[in-house]
PDB file of N, CA and C and ligand atoms in Angstrom:
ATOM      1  N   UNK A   7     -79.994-106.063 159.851  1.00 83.00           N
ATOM      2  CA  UNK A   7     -79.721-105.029 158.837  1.00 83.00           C
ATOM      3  C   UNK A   7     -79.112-103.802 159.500  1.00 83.00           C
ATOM      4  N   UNK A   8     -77.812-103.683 158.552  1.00 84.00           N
ATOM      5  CA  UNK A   8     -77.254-102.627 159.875  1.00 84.00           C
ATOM      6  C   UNK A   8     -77.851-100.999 159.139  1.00 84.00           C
ATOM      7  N   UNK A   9     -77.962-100.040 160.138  1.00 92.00           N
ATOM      8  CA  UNK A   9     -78.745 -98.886 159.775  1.00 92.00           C
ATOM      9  C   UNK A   9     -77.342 -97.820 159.020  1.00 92.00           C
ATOM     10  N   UNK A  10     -77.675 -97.288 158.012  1.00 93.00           N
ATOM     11  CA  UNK A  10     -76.506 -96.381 157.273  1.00 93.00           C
ATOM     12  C   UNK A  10     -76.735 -94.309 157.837  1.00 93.00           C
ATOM     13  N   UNK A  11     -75.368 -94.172 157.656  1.00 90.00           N
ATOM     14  CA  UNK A  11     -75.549 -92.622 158.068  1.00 90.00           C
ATOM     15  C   UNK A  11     -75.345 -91.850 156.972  1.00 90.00           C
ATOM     16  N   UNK A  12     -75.657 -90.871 156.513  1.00 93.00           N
ATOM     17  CA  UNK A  12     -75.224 -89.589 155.562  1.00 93.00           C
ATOM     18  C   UNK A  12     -74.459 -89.256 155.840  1.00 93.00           C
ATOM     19  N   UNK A  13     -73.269 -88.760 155.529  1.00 94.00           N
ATOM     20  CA  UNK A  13     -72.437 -87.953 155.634  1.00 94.00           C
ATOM     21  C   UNK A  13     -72.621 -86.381 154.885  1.00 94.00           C
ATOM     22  N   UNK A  14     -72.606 -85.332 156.162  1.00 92.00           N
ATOM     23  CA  UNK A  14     -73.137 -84.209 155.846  1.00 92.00           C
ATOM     24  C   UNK A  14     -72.315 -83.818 154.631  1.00 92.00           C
ATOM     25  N   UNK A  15     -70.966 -84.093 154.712  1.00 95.00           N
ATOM     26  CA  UNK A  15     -69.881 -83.054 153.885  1.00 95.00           C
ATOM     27  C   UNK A  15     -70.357 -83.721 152.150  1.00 95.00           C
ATOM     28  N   UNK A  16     -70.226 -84.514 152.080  1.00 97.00           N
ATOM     29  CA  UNK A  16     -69.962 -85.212 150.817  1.00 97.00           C
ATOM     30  C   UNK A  16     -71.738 -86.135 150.399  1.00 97.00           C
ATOM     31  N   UNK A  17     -71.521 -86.598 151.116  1.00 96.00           N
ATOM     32  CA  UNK A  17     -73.640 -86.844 151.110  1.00 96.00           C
ATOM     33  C   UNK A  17     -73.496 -88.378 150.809  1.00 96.00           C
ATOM     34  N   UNK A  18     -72.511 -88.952 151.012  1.00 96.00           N
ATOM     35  CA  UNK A  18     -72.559 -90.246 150.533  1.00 96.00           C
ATOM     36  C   UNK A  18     -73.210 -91.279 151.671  1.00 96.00           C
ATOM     37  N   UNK A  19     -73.632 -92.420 151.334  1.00 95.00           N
ATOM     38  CA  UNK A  19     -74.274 -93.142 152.653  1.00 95.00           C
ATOM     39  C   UNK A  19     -73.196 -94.597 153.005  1.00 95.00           C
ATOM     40  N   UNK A  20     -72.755 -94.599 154.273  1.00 94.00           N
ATOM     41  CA  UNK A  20     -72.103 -96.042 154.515  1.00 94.00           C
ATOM     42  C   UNK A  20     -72.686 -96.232 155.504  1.00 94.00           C
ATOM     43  N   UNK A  21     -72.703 -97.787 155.628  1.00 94.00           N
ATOM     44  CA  UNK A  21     -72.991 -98.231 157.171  1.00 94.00           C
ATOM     45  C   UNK A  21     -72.478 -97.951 158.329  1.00 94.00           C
ATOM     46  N   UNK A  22     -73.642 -97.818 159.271  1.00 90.00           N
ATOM     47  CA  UNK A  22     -73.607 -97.336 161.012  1.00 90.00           C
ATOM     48  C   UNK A  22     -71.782 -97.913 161.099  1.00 90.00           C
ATOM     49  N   UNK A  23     -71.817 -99.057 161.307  1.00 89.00           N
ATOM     50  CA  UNK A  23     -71.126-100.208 161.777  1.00 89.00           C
ATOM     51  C   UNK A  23     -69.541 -99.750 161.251  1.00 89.00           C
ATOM     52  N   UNK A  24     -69.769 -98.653 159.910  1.00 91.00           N
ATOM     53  CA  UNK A  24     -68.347 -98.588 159.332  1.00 91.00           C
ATOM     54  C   UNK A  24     -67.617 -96.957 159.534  1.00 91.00           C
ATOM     55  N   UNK A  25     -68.509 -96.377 160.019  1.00 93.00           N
ATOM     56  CA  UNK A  25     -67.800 -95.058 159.880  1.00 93.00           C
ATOM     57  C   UNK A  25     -68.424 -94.219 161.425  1.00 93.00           C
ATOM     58  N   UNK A  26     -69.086 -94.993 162.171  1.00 89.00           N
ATOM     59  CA  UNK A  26     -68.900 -94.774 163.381  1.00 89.00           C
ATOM     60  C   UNK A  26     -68.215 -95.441 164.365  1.00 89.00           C
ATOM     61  N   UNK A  27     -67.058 -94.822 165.088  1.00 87.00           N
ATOM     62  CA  UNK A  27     -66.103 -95.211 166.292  1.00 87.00           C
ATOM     63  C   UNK A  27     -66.741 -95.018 167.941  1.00 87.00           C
ATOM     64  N   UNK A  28     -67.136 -95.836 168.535  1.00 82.00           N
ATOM     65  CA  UNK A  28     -67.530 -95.788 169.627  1.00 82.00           C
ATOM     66  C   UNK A  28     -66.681 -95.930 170.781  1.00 82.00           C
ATOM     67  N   UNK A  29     -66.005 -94.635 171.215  1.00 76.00           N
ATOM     68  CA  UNK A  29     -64.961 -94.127 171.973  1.00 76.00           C
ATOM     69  C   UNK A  29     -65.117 -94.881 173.676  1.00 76.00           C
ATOM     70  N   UNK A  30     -66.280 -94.508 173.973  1.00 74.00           N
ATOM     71  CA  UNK A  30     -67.129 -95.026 175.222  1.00 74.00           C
ATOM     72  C   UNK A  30     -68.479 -95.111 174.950  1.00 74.00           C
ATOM     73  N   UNK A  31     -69.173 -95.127 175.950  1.00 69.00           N
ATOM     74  CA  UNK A  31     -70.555 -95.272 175.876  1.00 69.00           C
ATOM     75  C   UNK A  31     -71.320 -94.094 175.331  1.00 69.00           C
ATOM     76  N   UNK A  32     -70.698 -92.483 175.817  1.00 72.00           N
ATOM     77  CA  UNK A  32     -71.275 -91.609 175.249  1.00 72.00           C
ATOM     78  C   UNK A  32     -70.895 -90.855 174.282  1.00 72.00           C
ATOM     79  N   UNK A  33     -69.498 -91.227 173.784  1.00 79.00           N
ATOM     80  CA  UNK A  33     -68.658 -90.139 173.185  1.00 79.00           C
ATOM     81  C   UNK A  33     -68.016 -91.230 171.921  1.00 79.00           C
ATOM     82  N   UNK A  34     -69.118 -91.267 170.827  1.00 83.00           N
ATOM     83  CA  UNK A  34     -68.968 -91.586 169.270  1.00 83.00           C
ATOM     84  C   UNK A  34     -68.445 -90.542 168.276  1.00 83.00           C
ATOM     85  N   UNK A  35     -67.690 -91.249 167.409  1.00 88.00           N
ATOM     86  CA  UNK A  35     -66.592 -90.574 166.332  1.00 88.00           C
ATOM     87  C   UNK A  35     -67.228 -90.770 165.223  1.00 88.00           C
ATOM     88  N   UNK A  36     -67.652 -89.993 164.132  1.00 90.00           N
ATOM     89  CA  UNK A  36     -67.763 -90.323 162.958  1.00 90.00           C
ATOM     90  C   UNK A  36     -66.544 -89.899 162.185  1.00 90.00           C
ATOM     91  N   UNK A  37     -66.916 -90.755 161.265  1.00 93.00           N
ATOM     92  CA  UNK A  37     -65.443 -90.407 160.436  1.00 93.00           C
ATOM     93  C   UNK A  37     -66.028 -91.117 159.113  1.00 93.00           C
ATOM     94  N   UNK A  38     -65.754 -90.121 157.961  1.00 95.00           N
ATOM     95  CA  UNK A  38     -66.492 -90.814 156.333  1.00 95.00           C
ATOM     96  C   UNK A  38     -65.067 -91.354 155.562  1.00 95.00           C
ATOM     97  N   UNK A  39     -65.199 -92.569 155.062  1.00 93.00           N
ATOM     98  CA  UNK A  39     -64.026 -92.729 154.591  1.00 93.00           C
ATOM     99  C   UNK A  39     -63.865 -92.183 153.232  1.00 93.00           C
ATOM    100  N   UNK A  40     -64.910 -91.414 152.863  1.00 95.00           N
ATOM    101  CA  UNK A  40     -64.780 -90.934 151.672  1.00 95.00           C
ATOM    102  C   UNK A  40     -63.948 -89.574 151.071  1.00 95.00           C
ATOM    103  N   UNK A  41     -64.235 -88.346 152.162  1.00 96.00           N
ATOM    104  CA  UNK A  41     -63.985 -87.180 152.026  1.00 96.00           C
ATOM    105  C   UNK A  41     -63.325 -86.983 153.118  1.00 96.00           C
ATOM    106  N   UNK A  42     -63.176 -87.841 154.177  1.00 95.00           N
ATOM    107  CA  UNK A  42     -62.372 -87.876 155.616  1.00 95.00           C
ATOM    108  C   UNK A  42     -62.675 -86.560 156.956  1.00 95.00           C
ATOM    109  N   UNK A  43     -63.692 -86.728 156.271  1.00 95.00           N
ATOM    110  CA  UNK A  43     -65.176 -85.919 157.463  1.00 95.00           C
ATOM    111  C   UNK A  43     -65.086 -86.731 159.015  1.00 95.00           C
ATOM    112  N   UNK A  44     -64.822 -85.888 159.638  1.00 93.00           N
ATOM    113  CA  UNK A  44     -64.917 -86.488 160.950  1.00 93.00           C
ATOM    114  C   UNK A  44     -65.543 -85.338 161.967  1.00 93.00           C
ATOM    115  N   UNK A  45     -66.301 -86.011 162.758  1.00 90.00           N
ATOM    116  CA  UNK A  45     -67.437 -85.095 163.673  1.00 90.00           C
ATOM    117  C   UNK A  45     -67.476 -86.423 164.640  1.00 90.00           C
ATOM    118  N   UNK A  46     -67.412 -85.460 165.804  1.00 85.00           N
ATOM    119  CA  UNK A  46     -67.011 -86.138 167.322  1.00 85.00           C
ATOM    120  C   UNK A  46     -68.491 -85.994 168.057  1.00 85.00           C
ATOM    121  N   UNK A  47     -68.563 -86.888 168.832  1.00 68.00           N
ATOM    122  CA  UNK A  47     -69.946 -86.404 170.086  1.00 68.00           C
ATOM    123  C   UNK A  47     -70.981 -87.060 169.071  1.00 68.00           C
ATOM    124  N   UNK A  48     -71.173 -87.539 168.694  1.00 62.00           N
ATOM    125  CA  UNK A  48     -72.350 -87.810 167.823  1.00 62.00           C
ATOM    126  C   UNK A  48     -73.567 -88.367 169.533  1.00 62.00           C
ATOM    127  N   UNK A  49     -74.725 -88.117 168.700  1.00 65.00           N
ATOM    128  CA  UNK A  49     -75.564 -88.160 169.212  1.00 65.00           C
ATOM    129  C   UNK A  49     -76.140 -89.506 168.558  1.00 65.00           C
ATOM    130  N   UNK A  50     -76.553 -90.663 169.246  1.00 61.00           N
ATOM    131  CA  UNK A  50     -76.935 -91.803 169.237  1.00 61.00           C
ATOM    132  C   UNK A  50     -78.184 -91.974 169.754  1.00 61.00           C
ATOM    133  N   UNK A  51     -79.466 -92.921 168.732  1.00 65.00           N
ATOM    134  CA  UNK A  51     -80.784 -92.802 169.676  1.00 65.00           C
ATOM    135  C   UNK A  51     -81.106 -94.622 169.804  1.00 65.00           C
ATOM    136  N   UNK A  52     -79.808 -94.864 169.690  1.00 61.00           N
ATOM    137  CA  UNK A  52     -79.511 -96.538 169.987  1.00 61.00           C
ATOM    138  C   UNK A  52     -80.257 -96.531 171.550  1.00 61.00           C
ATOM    139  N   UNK A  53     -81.033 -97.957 171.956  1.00 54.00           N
ATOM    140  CA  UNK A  53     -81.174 -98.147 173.361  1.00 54.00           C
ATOM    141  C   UNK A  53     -82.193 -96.670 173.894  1.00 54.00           C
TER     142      UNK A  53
HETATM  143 ZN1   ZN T  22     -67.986 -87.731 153.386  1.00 59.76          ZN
END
């Protein structure tokens, strides 16, 4: 079951798997395909 994120701007929920970009190991992209919210650096408590 994949885990879903909020999106602060717009509040809508999609899956981890769809609107986070995993650049490298430490440096994740969100991006909402809804309102086209994007916030860099995300903080991950994966592992
Ligand atoms: Zn959004």
């Amino acid at each position: 079951m994949m885990p879903t994120v909020h999106c602060p701007k717009c509040n809508r929920e999609e899956e981890m798997d769809k609107v986070l970009t995993a650049h490298s190991n430490q440096n994740v992209m969100y991006r909402c395909p809804h309102c086209a919210y994007s916030k860099s650096q995300i903080q991950t408590s994966k592992g």
